[in-house]
GROMACS .gro file of C-alpha atoms in nm:
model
  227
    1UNK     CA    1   0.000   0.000   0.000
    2UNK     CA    2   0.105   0.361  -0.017
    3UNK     CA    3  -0.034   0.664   0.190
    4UNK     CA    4  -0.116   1.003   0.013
    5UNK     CA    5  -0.191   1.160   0.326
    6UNK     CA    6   0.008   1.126   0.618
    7UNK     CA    7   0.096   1.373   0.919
    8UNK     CA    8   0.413   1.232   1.067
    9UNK     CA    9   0.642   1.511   0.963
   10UNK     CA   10   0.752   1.523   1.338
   11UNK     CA   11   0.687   1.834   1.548
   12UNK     CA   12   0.568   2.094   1.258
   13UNK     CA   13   0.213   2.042   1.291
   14UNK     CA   14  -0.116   1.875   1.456
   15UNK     CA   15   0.046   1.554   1.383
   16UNK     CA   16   0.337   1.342   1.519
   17UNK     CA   17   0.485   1.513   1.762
   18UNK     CA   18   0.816   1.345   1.816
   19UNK     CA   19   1.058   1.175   1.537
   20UNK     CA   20   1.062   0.905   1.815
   21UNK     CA   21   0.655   0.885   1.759
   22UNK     CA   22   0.711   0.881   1.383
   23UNK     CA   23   0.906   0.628   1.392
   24UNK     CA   24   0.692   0.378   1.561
   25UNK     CA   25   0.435   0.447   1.335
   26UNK     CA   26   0.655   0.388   1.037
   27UNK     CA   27   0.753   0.062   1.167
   28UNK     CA   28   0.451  -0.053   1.243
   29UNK     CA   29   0.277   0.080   0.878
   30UNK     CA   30   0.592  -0.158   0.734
   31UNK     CA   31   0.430  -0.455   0.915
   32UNK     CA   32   0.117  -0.391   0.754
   33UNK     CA   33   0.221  -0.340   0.387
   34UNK     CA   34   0.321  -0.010   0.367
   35UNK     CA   35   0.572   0.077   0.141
   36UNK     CA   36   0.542   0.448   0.052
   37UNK     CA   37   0.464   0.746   0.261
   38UNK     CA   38   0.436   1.056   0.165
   39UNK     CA   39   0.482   1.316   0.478
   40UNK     CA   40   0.195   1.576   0.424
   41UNK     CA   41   0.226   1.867   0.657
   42UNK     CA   42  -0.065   2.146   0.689
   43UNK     CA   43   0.067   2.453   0.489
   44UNK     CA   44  -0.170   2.763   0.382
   45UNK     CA   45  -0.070   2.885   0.060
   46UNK     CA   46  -0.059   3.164   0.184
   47UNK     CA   47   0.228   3.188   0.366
   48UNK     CA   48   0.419   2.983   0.046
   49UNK     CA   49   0.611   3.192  -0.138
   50UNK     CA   50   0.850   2.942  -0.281
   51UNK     CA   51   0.888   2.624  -0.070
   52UNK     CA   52   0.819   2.494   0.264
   53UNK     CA   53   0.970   2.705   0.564
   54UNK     CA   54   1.373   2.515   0.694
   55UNK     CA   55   1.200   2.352   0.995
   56UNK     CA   56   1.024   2.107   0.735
   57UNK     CA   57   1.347   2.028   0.583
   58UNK     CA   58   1.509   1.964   0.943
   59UNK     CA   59   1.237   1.726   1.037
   60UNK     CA   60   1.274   1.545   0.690
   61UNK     CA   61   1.634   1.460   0.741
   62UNK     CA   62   1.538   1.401   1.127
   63UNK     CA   63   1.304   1.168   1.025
   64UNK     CA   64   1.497   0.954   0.737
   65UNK     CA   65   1.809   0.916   0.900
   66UNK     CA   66   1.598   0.677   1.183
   67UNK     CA   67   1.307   0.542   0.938
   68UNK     CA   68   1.300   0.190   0.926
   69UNK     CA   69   1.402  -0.060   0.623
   70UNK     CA   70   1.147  -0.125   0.411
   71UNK     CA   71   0.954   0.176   0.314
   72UNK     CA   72   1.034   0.513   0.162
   73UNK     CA   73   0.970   0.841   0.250
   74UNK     CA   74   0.827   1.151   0.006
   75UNK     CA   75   0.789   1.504   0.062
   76UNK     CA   76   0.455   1.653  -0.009
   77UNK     CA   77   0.215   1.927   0.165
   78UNK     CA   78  -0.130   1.962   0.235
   79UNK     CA   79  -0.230   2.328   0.115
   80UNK     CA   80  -0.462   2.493   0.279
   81UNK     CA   81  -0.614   2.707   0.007
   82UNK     CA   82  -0.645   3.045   0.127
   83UNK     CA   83  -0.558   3.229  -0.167
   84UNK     CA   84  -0.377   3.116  -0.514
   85UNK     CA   85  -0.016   2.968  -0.477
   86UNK     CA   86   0.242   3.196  -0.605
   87UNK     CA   87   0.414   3.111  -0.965
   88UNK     CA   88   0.770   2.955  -0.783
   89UNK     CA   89   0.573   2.768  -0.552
   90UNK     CA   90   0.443   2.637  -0.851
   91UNK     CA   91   0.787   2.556  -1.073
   92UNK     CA   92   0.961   2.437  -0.783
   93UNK     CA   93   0.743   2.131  -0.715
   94UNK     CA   94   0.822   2.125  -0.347
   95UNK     CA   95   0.487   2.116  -0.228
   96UNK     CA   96   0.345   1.862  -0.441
   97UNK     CA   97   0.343   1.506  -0.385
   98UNK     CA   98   0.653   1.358  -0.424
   99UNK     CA   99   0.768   1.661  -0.657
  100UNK     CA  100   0.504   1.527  -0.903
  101UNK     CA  101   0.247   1.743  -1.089
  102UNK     CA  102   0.015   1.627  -0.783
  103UNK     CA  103  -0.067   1.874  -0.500
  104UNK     CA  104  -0.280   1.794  -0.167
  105UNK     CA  105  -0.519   2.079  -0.109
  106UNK     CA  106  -0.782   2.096   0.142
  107UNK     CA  107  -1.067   2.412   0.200
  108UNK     CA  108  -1.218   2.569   0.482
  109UNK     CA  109  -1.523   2.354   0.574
  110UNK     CA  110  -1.777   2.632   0.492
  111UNK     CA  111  -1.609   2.712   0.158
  112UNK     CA  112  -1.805   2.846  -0.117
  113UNK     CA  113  -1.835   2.623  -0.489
  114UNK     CA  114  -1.739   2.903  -0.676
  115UNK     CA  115  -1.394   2.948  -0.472
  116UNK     CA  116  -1.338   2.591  -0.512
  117UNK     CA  117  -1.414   2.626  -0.835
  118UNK     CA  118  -1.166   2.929  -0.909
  119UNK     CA  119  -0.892   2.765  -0.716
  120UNK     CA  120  -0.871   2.444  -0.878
  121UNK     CA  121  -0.879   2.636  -1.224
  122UNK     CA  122  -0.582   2.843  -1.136
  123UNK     CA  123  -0.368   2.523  -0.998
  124UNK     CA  124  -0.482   2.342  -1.313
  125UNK     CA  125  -0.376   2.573  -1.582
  126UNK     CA  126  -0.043   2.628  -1.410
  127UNK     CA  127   0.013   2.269  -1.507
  128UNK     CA  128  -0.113   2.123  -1.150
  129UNK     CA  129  -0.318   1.827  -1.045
  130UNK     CA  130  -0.516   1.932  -0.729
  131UNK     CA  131  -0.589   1.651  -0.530
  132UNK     CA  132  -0.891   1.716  -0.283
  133UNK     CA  133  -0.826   1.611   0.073
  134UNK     CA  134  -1.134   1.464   0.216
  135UNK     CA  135  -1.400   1.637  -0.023
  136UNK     CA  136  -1.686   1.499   0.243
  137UNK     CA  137  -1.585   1.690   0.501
  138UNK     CA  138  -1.711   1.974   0.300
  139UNK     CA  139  -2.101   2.142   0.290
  140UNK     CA  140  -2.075   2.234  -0.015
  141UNK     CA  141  -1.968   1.898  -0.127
  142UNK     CA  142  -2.263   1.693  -0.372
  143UNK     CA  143  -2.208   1.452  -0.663
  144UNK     CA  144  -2.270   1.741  -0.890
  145UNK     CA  145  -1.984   2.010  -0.718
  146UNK     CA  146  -1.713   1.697  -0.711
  147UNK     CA  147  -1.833   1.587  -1.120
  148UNK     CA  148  -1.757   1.984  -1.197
  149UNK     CA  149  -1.384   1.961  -0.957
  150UNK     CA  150  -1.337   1.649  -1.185
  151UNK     CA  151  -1.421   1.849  -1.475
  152UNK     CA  152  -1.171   2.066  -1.434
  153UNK     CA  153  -0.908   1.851  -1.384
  154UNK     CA  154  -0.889   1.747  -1.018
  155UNK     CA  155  -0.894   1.395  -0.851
  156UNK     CA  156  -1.078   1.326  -0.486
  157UNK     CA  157  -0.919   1.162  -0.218
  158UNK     CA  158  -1.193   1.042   0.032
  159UNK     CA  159  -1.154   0.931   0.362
  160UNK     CA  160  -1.148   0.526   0.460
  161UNK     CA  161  -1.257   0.610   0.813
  162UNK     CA  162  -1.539   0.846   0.679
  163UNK     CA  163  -1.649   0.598   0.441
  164UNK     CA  164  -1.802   0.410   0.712
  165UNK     CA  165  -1.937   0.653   0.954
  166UNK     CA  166  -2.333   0.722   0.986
  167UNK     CA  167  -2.259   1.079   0.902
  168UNK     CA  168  -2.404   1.345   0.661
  169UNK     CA  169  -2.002   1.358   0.581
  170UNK     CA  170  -1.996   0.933   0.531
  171UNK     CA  171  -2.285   0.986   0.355
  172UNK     CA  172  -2.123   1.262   0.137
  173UNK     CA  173  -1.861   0.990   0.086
  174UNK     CA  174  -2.021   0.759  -0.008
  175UNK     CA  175  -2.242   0.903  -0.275
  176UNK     CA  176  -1.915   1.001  -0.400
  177UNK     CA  177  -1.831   0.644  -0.464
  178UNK     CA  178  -2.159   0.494  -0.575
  179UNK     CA  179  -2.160   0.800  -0.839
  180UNK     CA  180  -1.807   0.634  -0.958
  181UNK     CA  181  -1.613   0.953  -0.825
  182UNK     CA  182  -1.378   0.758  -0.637
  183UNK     CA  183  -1.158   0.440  -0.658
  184UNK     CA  184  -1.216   0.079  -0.537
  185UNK     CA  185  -0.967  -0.075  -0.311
  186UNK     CA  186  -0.686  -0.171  -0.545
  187UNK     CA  187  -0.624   0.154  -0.723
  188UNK     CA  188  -0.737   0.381  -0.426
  189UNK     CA  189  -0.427   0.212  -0.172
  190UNK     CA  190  -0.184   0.115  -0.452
  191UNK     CA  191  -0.231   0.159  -0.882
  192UNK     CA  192  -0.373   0.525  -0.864
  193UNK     CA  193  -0.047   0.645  -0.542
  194UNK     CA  194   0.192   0.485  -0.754
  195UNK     CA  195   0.069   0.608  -1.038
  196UNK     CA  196   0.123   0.943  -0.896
  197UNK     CA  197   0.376   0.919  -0.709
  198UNK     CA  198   0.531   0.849  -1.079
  199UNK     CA  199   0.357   1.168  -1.170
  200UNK     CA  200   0.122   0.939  -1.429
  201UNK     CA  201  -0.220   0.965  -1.478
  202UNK     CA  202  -0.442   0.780  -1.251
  203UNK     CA  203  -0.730   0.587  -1.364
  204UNK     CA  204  -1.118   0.568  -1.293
  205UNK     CA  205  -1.304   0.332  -1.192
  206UNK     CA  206  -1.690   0.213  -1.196
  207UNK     CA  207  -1.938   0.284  -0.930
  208UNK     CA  208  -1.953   0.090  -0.603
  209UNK     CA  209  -2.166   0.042  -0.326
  210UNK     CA  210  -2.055   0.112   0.052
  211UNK     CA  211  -2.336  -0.052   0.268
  212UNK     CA  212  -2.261   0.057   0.681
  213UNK     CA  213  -2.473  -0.181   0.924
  214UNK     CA  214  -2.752  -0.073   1.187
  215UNK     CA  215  -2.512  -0.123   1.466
  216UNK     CA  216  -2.249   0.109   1.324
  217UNK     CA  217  -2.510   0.359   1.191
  218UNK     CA  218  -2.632   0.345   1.602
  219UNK     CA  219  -2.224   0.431   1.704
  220UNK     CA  220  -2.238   0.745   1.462
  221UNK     CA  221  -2.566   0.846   1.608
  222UNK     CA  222  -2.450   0.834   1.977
  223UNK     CA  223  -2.145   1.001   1.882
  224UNK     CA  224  -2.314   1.258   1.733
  225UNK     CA  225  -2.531   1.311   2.033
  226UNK     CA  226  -2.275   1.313   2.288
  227UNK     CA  227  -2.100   1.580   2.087
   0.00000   0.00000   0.00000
């Protein structure tokens, strides 16, 4: 398997706080398959002007020099898009995925479509391939909104956990997937990352059905509640 979207950049954001914690995780990510991370840091485009700040380079060489055998590391971003990345952001690649044409960008959670809209546009025509971080999360997100991102030119990236959660956002998801907007198993966790990890074009897929049972949809509900 390979991971898109993974916060264990140690001590630069909401994610792993320790290269010792990283580590761990690493090892035990190798034990179940793992063989390609891609470290995925919250950025806001805004405050890229050309590349990450040193602190994420630090943490990358931090981190490598203790990973364990067996599975590589990648530098990527996840860009909070708060405005439109500047032009060397752009032509130096080191916010995308893996320094491929691929970039991780995630949206407020009240964003409106016709931001989205102009966002994705600019990323695309700058030669870009905006990947959408958890488009469920999103109010704005329908079949229709996600079809027009995939019209121009993005891919989604939905969430596993989400997937399966009694939610309005699990049930976002997974309308996404039985409208054939996202990919089954074997090219979501392995075909489609490599593909762009390779910075290749990733395939689609057909429709598929995501059933959740009563018991689970009872879990969400509670949760819910209690929040």
């Amino acid at each position: 398997m390979i991971d898109l979207h993974c916060h264990l950049l140690p001590g630069v954001d909401d994610g792993s706080k320790s290269v010792e914690q990283s580590v761990a995780v690493l090892a035990t990510m190798v034990s179940e398959g793992v063989t390609d991370v891609v470290l995925t840091p919250h950025l806001d485009a805004s405050r890229i002007l050309e590349s990450p700040p040193p602190e994420h380079d630090e943490a990358m060489a931090a981190l490598t020099s203790q990973a364990p055998a067996g599975i590589r590391l990648h530098r990527g971003a996840e860009v909070m898009v708060d405005r439109g990345l500047t032009p060397r952001a752009i032509a130096t690649r080191r916010i995308t995925l893996a320094g491929s044409r691929y970039v991780l960008v995630e949206f407020t959670r009240q964003v409106a479509g016709r931001s989205t809209g102009a966002a994705l546009t600019q990323m695309v025509k700058a030669g870009l391939t905006p990947l959408v971080a958890q488009p469920e999360r999103y109010s704005v997100c329908s079949v229709e909104i996600v079809t027009w991102w995939k019209e121009i030119g993005a891919i989604m990236q939905v969430d596993a956990n989400t997937l399966f959660l009694p939610t309005s956002g699990g049930n976002r998801a997974r309308d996404l997937v039985a409208s054939g907007l996202e990919a089954e198993a074997g090219l979501l966790m392995q075909a489609n990352p490599a593909a762009i990890l390779a910075d290749q074009q990733v395939d689609s897929v057909p429709p598929a059905k995501v059933k959740v049972s009563l018991l689970t949809r009872l879990k969400g509900w509670v949760r819910e509640v209690q929040e």
